[in-house]
PDB file of C-alpha atoms in Angstrom:
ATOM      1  CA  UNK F   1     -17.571 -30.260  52.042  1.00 45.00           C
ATOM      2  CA  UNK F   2     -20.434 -30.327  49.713  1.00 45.00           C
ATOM      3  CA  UNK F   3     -20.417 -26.480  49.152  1.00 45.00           C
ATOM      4  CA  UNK F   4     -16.580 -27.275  48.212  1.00 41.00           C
ATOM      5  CA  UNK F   5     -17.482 -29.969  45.386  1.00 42.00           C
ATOM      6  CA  UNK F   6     -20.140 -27.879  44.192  1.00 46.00           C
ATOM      7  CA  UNK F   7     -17.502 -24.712  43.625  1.00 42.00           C
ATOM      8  CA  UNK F   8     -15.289 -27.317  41.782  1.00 40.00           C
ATOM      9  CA  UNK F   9     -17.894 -28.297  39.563  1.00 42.00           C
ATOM     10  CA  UNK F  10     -18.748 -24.753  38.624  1.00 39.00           C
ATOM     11  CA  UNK F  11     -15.171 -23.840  37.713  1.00 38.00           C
ATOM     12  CA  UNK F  12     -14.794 -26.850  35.484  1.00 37.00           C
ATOM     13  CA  UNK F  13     -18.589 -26.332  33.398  1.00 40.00           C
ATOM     14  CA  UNK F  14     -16.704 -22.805  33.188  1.00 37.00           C
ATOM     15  CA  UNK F  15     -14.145 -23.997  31.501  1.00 37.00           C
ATOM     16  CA  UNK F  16     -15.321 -26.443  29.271  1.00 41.00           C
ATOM     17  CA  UNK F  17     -17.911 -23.840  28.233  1.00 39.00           C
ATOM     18  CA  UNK F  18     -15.243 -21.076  27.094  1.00 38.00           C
ATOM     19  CA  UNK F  19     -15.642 -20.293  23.024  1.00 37.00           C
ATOM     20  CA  UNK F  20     -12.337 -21.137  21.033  1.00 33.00           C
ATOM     21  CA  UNK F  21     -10.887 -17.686  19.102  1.00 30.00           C
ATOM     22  CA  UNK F  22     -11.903 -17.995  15.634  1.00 28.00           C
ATOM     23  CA  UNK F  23      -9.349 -18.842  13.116  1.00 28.00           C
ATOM     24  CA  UNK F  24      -7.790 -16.044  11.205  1.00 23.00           C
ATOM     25  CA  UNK F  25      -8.888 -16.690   7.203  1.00 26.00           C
ATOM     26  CA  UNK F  26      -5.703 -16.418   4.652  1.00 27.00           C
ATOM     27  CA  UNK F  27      -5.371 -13.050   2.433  1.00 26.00           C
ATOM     28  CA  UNK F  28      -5.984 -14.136  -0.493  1.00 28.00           C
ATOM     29  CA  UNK F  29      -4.145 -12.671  -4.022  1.00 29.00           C
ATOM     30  CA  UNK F  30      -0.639 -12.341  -2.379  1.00 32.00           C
ATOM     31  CA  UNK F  31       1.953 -13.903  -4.915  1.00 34.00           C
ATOM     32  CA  UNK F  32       4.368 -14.938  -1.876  1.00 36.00           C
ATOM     33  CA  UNK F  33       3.985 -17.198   0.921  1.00 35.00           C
ATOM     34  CA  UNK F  34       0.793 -17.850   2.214  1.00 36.00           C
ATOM     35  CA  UNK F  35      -0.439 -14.280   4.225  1.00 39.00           C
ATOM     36  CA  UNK F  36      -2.483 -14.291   7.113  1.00 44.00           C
ATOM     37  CA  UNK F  37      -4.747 -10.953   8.592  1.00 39.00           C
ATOM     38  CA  UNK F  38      -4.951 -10.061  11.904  1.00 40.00           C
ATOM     39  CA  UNK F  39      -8.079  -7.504  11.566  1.00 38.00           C
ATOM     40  CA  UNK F  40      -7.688  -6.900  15.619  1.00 35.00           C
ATOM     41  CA  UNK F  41      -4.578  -5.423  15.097  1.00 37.00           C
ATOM     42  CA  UNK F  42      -4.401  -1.226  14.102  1.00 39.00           C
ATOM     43  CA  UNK F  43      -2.468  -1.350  10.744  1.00 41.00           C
ATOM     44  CA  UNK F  44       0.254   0.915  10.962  1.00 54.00           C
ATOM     45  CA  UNK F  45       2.788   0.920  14.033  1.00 50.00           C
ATOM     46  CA  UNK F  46       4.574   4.314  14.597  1.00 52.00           C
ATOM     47  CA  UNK F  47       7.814   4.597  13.043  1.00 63.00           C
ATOM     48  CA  UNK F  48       9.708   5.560  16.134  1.00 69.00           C
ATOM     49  CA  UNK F  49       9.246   2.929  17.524  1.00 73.00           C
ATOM     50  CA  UNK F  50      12.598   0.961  18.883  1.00 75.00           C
ATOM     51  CA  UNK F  51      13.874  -2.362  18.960  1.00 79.00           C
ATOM     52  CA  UNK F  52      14.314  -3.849  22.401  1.00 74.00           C
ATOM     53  CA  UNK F  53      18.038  -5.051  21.523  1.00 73.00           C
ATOM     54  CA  UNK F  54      20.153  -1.649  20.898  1.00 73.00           C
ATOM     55  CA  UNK F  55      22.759  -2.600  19.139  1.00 81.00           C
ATOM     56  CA  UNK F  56      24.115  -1.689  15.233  1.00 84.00           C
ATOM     57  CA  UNK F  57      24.949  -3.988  12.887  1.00 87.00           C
ATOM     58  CA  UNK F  58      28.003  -2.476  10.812  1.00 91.00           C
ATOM     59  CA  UNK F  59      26.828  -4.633   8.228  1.00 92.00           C
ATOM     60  CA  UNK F  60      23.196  -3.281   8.200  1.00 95.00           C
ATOM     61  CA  UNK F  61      24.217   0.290   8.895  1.00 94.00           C
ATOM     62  CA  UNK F  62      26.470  -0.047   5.467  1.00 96.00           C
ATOM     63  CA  UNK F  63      23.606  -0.082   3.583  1.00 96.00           C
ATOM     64  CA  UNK F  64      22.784   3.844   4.321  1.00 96.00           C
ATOM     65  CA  UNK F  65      25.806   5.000   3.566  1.00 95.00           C
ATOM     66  CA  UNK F  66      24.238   6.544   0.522  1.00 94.00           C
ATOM     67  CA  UNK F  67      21.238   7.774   2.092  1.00 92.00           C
ATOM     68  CA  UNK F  68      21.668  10.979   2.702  1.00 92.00           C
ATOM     69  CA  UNK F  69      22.324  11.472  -1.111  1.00 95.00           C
ATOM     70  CA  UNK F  70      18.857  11.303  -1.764  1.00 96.00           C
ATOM     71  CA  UNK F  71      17.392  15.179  -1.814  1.00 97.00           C
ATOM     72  CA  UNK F  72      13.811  13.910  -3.107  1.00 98.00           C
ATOM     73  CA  UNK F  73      12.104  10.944  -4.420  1.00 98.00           C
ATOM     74  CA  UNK F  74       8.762   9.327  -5.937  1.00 97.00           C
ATOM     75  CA  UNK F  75       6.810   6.402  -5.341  1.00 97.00           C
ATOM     76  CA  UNK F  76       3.476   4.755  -5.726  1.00 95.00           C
ATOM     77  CA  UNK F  77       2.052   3.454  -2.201  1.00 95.00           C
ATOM     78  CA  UNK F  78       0.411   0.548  -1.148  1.00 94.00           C
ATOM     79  CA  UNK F  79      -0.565  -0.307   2.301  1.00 92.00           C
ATOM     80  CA  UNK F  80       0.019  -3.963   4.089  1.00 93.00           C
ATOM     81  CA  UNK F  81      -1.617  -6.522   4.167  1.00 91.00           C
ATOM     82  CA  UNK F  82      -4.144  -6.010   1.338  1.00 89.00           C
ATOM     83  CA  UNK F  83      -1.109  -4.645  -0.883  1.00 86.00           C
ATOM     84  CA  UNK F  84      -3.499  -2.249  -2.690  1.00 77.00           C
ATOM     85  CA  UNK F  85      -2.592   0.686  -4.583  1.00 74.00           C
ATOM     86  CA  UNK F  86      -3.682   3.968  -3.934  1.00 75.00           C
ATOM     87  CA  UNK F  87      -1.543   6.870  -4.764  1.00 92.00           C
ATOM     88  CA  UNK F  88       1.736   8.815  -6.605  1.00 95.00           C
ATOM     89  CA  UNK F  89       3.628  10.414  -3.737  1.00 97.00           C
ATOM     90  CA  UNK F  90       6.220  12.677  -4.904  1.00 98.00           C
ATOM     91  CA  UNK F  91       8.546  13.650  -1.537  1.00 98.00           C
ATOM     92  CA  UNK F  92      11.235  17.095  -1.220  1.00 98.00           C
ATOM     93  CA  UNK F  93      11.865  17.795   2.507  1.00 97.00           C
ATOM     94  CA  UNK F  94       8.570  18.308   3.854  1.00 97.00           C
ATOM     95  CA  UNK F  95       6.967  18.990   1.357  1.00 98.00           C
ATOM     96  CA  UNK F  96       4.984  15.978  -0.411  1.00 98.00           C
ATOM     97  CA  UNK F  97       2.781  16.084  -3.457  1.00 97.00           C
ATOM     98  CA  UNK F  98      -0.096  13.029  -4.044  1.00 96.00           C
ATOM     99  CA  UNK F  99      -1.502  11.665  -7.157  1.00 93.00           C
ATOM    100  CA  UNK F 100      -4.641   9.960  -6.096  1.00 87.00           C
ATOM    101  CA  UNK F 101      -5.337   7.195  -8.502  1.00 71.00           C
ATOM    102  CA  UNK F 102      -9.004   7.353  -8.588  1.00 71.00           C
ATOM    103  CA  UNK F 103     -10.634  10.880  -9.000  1.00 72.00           C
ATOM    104  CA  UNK F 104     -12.424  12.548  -5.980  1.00 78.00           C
ATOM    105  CA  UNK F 105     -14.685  15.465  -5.588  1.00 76.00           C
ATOM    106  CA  UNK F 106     -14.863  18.150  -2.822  1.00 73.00           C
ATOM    107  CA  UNK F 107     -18.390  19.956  -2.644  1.00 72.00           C
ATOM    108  CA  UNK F 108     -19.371  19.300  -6.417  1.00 74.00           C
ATOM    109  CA  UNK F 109     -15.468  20.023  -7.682  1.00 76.00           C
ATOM    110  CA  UNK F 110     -12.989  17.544  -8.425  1.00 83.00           C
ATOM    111  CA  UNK F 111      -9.754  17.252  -6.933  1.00 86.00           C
ATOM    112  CA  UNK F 112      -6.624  15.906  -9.096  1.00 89.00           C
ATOM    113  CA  UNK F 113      -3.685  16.664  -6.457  1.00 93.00           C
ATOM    114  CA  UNK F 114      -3.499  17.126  -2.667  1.00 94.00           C
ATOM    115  CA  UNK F 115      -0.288  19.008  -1.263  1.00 96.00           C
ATOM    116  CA  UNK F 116       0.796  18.357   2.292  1.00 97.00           C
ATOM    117  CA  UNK F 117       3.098  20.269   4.197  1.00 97.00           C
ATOM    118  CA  UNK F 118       4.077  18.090   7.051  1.00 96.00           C
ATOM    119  CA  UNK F 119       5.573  20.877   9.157  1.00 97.00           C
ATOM    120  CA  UNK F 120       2.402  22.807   9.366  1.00 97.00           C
ATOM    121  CA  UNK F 121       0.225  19.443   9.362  1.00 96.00           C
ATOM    122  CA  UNK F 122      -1.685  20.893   6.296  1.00 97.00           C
ATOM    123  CA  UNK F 123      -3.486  19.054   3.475  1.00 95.00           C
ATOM    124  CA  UNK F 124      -4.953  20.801   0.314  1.00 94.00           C
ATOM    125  CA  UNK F 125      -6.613  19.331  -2.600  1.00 91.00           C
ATOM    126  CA  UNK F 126      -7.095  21.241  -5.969  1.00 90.00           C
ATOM    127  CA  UNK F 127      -8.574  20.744  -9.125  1.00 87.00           C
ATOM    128  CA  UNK F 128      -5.494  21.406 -12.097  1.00 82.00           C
ATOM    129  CA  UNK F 129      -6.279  19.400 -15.113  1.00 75.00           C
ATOM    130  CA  UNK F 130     -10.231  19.221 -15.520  1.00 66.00           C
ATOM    131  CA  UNK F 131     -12.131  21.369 -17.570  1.00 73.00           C
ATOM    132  CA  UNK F 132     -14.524  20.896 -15.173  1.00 71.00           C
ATOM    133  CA  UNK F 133     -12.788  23.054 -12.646  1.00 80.00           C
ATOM    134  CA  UNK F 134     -14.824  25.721 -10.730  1.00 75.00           C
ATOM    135  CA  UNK F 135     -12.037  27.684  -9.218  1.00 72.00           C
ATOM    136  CA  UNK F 136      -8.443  26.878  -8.498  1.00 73.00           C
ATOM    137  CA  UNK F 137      -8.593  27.669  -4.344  1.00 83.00           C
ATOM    138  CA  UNK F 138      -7.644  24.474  -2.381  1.00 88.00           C
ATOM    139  CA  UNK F 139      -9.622  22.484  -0.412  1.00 90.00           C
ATOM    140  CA  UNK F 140      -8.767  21.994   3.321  1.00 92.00           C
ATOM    141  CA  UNK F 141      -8.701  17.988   3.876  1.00 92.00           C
ATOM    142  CA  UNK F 142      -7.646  15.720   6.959  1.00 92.00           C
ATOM    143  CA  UNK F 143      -3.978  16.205   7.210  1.00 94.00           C
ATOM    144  CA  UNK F 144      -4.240  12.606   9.147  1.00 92.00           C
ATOM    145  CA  UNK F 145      -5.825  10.721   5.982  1.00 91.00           C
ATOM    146  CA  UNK F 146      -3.408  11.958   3.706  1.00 92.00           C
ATOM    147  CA  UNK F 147      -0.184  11.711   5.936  1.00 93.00           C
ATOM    148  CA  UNK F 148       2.034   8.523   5.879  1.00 93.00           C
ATOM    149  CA  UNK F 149       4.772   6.791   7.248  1.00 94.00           C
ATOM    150  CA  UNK F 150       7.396   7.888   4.817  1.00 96.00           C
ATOM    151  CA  UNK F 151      10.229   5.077   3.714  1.00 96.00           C
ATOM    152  CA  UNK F 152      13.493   7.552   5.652  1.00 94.00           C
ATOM    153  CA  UNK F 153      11.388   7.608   9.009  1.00 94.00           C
ATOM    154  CA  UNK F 154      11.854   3.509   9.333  1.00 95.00           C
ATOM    155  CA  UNK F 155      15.697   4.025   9.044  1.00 95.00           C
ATOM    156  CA  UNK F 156      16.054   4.645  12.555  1.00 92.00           C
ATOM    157  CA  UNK F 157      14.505   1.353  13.581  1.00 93.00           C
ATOM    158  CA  UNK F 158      15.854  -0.584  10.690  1.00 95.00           C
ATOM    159  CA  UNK F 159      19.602   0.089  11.566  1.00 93.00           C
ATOM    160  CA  UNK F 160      19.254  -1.966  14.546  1.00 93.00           C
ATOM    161  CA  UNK F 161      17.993  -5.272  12.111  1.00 95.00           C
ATOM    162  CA  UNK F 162      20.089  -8.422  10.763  1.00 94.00           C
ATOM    163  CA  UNK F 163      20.392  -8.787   7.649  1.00 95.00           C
ATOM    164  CA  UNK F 164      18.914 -11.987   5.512  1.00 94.00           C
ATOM    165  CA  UNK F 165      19.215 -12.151   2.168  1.00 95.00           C
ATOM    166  CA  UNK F 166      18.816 -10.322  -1.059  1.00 96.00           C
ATOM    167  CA  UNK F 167      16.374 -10.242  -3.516  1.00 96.00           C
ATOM    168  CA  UNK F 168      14.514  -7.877  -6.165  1.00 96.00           C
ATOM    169  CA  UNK F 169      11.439  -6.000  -5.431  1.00 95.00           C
ATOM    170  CA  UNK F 170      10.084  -4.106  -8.479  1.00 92.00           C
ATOM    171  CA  UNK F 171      13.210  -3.927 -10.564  1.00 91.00           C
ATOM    172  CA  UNK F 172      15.308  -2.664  -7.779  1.00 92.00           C
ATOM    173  CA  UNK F 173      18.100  -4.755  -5.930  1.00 95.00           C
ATOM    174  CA  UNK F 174      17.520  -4.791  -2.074  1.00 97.00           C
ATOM    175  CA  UNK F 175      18.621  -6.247   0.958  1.00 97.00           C
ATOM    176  CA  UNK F 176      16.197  -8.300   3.498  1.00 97.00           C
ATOM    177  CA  UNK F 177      16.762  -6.668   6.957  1.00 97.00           C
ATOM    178  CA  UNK F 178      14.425  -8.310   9.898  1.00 96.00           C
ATOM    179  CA  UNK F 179      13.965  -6.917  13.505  1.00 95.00           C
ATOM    180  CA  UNK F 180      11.579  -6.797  16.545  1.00 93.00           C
ATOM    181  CA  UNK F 181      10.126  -3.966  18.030  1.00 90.00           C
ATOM    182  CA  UNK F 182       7.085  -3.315  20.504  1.00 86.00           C
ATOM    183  CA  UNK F 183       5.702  -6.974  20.000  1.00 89.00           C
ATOM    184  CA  UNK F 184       5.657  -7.441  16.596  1.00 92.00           C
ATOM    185  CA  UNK F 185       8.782  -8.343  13.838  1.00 95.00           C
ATOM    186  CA  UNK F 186       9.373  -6.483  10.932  1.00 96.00           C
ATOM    187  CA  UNK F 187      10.966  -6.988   7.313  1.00 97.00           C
ATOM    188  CA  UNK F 188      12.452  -4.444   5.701  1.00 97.00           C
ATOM    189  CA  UNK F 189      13.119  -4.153   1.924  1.00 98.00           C
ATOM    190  CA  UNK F 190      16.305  -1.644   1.736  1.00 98.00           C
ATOM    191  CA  UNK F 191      17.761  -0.116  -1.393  1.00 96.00           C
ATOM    192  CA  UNK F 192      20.957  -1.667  -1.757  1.00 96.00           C
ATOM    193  CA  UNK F 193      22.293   1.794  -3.571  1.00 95.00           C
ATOM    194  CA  UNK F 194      20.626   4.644  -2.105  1.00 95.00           C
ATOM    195  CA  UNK F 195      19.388   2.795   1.430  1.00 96.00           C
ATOM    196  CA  UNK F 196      15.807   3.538   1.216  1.00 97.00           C
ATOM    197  CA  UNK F 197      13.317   1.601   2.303  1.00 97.00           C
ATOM    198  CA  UNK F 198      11.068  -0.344  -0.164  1.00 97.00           C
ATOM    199  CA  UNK F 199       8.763  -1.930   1.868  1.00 97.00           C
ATOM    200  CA  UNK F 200       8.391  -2.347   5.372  1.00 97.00           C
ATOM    201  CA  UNK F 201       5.941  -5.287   6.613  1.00 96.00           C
ATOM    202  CA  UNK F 202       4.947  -5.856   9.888  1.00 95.00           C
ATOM    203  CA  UNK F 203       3.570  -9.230  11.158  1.00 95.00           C
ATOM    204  CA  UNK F 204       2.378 -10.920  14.540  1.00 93.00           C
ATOM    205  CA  UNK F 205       4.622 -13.832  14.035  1.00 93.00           C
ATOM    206  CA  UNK F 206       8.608 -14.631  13.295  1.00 93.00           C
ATOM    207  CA  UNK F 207       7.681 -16.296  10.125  1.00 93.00           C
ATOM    208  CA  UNK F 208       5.890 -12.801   8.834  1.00 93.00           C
ATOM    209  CA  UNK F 209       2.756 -14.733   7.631  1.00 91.00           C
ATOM    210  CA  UNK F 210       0.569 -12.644   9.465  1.00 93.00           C
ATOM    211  CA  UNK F 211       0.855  -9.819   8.340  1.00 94.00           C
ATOM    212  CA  UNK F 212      -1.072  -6.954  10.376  1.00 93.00           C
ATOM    213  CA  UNK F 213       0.445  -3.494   8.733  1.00 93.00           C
ATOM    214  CA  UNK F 214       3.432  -1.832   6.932  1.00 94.00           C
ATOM    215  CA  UNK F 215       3.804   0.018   3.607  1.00 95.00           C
ATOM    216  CA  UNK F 216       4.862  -1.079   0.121  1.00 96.00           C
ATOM    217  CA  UNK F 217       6.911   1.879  -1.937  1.00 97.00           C
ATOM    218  CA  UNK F 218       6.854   0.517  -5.462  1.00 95.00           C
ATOM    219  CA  UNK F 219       8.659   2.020  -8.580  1.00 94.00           C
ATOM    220  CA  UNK F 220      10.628   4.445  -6.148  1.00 96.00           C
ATOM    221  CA  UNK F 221      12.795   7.302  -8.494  1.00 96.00           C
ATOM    222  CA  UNK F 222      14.833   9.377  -6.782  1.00 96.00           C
ATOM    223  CA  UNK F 223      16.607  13.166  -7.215  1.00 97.00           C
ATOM    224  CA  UNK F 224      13.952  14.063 -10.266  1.00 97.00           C
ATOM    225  CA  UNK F 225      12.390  16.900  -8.327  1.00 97.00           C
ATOM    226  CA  UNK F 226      12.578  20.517  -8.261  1.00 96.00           C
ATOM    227  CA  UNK F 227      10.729  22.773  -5.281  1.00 96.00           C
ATOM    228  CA  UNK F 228       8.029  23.632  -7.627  1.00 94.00           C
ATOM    229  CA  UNK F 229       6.968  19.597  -7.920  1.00 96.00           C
ATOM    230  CA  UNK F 230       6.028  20.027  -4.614  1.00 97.00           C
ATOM    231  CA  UNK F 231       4.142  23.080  -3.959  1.00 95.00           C
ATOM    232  CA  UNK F 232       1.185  24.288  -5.511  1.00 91.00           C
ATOM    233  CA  UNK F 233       1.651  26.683  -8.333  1.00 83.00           C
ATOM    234  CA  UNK F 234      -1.788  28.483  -9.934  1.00 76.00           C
ATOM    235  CA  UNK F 235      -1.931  28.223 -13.577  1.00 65.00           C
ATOM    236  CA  UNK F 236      -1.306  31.656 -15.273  1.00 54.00           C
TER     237      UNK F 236
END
């Protein structure tokens, strides 16, 4: 009987001893509701990824009606939850162009624009504008750095979202869609003309205040480019 109390006792010091999860600290700078980060969590989920409910809201799947209109488009990126810019994407079929914001340098040689082909899984940096230039070959890079989530490959998981509410997200008129998938709930931003995604977030909790991933598309123009946007083209 004694051994018995004695394996009680040990259970509840146990217990009683455990540390409490430290609390998550508030992102700070965000001009909506208050945003919480969840550094645990990887922050991007893949875009394929399904709701648990299949079902399509006719209301929801009105709002692509128009997508397929769209032949290319531009935006400037920022990634969830810090909201940070970082670069010009310019999208034709699968063929992207990028516009890093802040210079960088590959060996000694500066690189302006980085071309991806996402059927080949192929990123190449050049040097176009500087007079510093050393040669105009491209620099292999990490397709994987470069590479996104692009705003069309949401629209498969989005479709399968309720709609709640309106509102305007850098000049543009979009609809609120909101949906669960894999564990986490999304919000989705949706061009109320063309149906393209604005921003997706993606958050730990129903009330999207912690926000652990997702992509911001700002200033999004659409049907400006030509083929030639889009590939690299040596200066003659």
């Amino acid at each position: 009987m004694r051994a018995v109390f004695g394996i009680i006792f040990l259970l509840v010091l146990l217990v009683a001893c455990a540390e409490k999860p430290a609390a998550i600290p508030a992102l700070d700078g965000d001009t909506g509701p208050a945003v919480e980060q969840d550094d645990t969590t990887p922050p991007q989920a893949a875009a394929e990824v399904k709701p648990a409910e299949d079902k399509e809201d006719p209301a929801v799947l009105a709002l692509f009606s128009k997508q397929p209109q769209v032949k290319s488009y531009s935006f400037d990126v920022a990634v969830l939850p810090d909201r940070s810019s970082s670069h010009q994407y310019f999208v034709k079929g699968d063929k992207v162009k990028i516009e890093p914001v802040t210079q960088l340098s590959f060996s000694g040689q500066p690189l302006e624009v980085v071309y991806l082909d996402r059927t080949a899984k192929t990123a190449t940096g050049y040097c176009v504008r500087s007079g510093t230039c050393k040669n105009l070959e491209g620099m292999p890079l990490d397709y994987d750095e470069w590479n996104i989530v692009l705003p069309q490959e949401w629209i498969g998981q989005i479709k399968y979202g309720e709609k709640t509410g309106t509102l305007t997200f850098f000049n543009k008129q979009v609809t609120r869609v909101r949906y669960q998938a894999d564990g986490k709930y999304y919000e989705a931003y949706v061009d109320n003309y063309y149906g393209m995604p604005q921003r997706v977030a993606i958050a730990s909790n129903p009330e999207m205040k912690t926000i652990v991933g997702g992509y911001e598309y700002r200033n999004m123009a659409f049907n400006m480019l030509e083929d030639s946007d889009v590939v690299f083209t040596p200066r003659s």
